[in-house]
GROMACS .gro file of C-alpha atoms in nm:
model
  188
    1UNK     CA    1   0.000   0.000   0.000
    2UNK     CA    2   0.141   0.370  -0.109
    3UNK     CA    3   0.057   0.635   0.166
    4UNK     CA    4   0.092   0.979   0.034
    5UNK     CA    5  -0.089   1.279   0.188
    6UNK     CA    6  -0.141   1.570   0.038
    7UNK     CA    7  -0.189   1.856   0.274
    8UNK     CA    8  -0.340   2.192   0.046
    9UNK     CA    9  -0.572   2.398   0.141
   10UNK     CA   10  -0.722   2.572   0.459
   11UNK     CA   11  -0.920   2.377   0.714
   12UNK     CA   12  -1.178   2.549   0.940
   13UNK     CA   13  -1.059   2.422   1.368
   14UNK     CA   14  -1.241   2.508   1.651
   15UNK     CA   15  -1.009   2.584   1.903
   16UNK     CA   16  -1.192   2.394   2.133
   17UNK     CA   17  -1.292   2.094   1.874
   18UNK     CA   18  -1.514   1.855   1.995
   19UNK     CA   19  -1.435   1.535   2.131
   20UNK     CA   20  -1.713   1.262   2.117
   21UNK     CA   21  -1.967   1.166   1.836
   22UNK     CA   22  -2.242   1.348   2.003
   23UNK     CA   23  -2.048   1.682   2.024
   24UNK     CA   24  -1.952   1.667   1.620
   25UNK     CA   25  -2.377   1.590   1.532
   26UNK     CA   26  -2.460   1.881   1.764
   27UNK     CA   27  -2.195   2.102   1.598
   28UNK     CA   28  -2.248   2.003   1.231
   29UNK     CA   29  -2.667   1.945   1.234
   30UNK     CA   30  -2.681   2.319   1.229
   31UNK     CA   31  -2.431   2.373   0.981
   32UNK     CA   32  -2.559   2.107   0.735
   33UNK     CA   33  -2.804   2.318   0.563
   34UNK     CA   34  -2.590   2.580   0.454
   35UNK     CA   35  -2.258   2.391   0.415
   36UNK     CA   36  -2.195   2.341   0.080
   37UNK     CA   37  -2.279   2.760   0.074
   38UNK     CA   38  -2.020   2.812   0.335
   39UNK     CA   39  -1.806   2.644   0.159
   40UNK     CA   40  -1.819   2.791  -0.176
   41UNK     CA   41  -1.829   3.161  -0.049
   42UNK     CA   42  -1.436   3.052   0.054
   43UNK     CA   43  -1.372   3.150  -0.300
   44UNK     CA   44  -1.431   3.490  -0.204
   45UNK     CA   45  -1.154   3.456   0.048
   46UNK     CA   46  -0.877   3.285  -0.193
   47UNK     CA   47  -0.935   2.932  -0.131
   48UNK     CA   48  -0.968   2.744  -0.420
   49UNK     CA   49  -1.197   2.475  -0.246
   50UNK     CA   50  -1.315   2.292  -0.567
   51UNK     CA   51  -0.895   2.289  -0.712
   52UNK     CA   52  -0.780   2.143  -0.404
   53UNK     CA   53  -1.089   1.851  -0.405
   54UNK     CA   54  -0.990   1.791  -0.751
   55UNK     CA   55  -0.621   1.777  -0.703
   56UNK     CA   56  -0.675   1.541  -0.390
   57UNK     CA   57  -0.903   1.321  -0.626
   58UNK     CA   58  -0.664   1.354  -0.899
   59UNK     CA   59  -0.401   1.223  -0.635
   60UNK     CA   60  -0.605   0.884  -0.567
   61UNK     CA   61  -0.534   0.771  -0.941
   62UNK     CA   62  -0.843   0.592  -0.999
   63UNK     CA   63  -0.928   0.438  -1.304
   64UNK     CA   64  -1.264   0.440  -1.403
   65UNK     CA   65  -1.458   0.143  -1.203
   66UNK     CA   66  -1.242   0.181  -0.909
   67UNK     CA   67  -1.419   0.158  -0.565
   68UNK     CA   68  -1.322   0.473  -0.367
   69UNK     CA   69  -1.420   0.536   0.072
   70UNK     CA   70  -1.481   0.854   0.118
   71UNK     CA   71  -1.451   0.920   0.487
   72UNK     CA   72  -1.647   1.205   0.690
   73UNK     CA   73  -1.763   1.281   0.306
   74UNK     CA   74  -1.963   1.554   0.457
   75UNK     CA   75  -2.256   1.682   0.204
   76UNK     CA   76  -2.071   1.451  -0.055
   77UNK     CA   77  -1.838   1.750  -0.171
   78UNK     CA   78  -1.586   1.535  -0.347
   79UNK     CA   79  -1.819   1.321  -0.518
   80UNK     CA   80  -1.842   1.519  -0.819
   81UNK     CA   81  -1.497   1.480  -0.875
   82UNK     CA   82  -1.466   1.114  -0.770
   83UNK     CA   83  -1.762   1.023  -1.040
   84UNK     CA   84  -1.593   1.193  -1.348
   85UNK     CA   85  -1.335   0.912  -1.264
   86UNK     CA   86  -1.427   0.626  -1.163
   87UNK     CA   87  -1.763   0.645  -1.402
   88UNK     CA   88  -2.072   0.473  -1.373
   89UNK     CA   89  -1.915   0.106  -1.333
   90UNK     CA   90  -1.714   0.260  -0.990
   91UNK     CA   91  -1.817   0.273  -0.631
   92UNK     CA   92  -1.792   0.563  -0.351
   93UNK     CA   93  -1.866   0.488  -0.019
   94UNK     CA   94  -1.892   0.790   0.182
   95UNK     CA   95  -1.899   0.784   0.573
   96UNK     CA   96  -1.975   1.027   0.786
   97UNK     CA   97  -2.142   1.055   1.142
   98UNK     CA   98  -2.339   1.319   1.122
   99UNK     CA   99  -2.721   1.243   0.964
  100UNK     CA  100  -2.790   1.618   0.870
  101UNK     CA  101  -2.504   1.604   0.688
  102UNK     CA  102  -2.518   1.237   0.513
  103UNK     CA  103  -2.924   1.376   0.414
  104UNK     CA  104  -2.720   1.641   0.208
  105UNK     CA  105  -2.528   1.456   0.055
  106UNK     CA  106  -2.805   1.175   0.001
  107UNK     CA  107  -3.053   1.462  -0.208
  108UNK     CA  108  -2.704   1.574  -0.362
  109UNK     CA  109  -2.651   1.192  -0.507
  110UNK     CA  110  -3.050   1.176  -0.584
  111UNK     CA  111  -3.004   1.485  -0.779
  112UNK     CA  112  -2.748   1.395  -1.023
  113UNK     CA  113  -2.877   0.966  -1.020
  114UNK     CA  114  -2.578   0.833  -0.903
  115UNK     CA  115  -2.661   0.493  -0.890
  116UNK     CA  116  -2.299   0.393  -0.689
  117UNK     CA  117  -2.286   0.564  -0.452
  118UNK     CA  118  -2.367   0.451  -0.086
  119UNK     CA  119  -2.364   0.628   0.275
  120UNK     CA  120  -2.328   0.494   0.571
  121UNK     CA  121  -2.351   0.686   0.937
  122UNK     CA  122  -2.054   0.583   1.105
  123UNK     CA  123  -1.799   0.715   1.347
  124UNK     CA  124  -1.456   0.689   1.194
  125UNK     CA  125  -1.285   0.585   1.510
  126UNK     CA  126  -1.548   0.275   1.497
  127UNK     CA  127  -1.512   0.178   1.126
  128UNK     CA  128  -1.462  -0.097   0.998
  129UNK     CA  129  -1.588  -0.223   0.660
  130UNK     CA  130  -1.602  -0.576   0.543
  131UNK     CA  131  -1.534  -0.401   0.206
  132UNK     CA  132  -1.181  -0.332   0.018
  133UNK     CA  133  -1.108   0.004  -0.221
  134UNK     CA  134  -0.892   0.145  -0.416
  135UNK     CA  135  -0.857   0.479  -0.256
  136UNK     CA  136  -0.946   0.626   0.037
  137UNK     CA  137  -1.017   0.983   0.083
  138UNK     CA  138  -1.027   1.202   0.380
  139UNK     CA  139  -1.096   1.624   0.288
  140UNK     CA  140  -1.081   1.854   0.603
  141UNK     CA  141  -1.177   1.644   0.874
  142UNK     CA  142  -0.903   1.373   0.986
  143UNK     CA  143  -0.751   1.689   1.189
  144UNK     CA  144  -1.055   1.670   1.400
  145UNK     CA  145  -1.042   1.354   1.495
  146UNK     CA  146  -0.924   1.270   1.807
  147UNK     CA  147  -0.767   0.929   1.702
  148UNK     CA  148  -0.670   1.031   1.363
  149UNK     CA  149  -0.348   0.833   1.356
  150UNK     CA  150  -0.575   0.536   1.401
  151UNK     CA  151  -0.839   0.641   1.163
  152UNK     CA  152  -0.564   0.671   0.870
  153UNK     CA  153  -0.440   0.323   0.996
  154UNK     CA  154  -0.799   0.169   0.997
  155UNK     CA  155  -0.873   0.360   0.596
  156UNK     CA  156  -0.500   0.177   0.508
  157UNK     CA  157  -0.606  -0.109   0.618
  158UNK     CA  158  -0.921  -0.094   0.386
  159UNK     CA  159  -0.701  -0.051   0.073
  160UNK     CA  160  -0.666  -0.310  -0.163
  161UNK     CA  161  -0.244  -0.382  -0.308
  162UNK     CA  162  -0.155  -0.013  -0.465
  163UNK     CA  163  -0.431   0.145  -0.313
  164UNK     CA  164  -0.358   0.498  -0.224
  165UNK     CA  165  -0.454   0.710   0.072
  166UNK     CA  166  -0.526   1.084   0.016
  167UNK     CA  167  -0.578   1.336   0.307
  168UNK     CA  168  -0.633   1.698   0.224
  169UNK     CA  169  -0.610   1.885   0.574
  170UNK     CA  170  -0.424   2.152   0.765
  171UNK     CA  171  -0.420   2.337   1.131
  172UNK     CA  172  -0.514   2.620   1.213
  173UNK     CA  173  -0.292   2.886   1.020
  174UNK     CA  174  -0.213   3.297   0.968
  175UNK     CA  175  -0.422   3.521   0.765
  176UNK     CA  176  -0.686   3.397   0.541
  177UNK     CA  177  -0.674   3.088   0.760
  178UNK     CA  178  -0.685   3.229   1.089
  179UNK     CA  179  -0.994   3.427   0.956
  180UNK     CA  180  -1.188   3.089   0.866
  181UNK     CA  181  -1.131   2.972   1.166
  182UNK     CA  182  -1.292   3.312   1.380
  183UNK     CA  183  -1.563   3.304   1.095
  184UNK     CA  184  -1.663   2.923   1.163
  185UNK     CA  185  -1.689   3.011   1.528
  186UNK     CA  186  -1.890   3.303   1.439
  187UNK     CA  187  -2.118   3.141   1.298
  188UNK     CA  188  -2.169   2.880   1.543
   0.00000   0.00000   0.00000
């Protein structure tokens, strides 16, 4: 198995990020409906959100039919760019362990009839899939996981031979970073 991680981007931390399932549904529920809109408006900041999904996807060198885990997939952000690869004969699998969010990303994959793509509510820490990929994705959210080292470990460990493991995440950072971060806890 190849590890490479590709850290690009700007991540949105919390200073005091929370620590247990419960505390991520209670701060993402709210969020969920406006998400993908929050996220977008990041343009207006610099961040080229949709670049650095695409490079990370780009980074997973699928091949169309491949069978890709998508892990706290969010509102299903990536999956646009994961299903111009891996075409209608591939698989995503996107986890995530917040329902607001996973409903999202569920009207999101009703909308454009992907037929292969499935979601399952899961905590990360917990998973474990009786199901092999090809790549394993992980955008903006492994940083907030309290066990992350174990949560890479476990989405290795899902890989089939030359699988590859992408993460796209940073910390908390100066300037147009350090201003996500006061504008996410704004607006919680």
């Amino acid at each position: 198995v190849q590890r490479d991680w590709l850290w690009q981007g700007t991540h949105m931390v919390n200073k005091q990020r929370p620590g247990t399932p419960q505390e991520y549904r209670e701060l993402y529920t709210p969020l969920a409906a406006k998400y993908d809109k929050a996220v977008s408006s990041f343009a207006l900041l610099g961040a080229r959100v949709g670049a650095y999904r695409r490079t990370a996807v780009r980074e997973l060198r699928l091949k169309p039919g491949s069978a890709v885990l998508d892990v706290a997939c969010g509102t299903g952000l990536s999956f646009p760019y994961l299903e111009q690869v891996i075409g209608e004969t591939g698989r995503i699998v996107g986890v995530d362990i917040t329902p607001a969010l996973l409903n999202k990303a569920k009207e999101k994959v009703e909308k454009h009839g992907w037929k292969n793509v499935e979601l399952l509510e899961a905590d990360a820490n917990q998973l474990d899939l009786s199901q092999s990929f090809d790549g394993a994705i992980c955008c903006h959210a492994l940083s907030l996981m309290p066990a992350y080292k174990e949560v890479a470990l476990r989405m290795v460990k899902m890989l089939n031979v030359g699988g590859r493991l992408v993460v796209m995440d940073v910390g908390e950072s100066a300037g147009v970073g350090k201003f996500m971060n006061d504008l996410l806890a704004w607006l919680q």
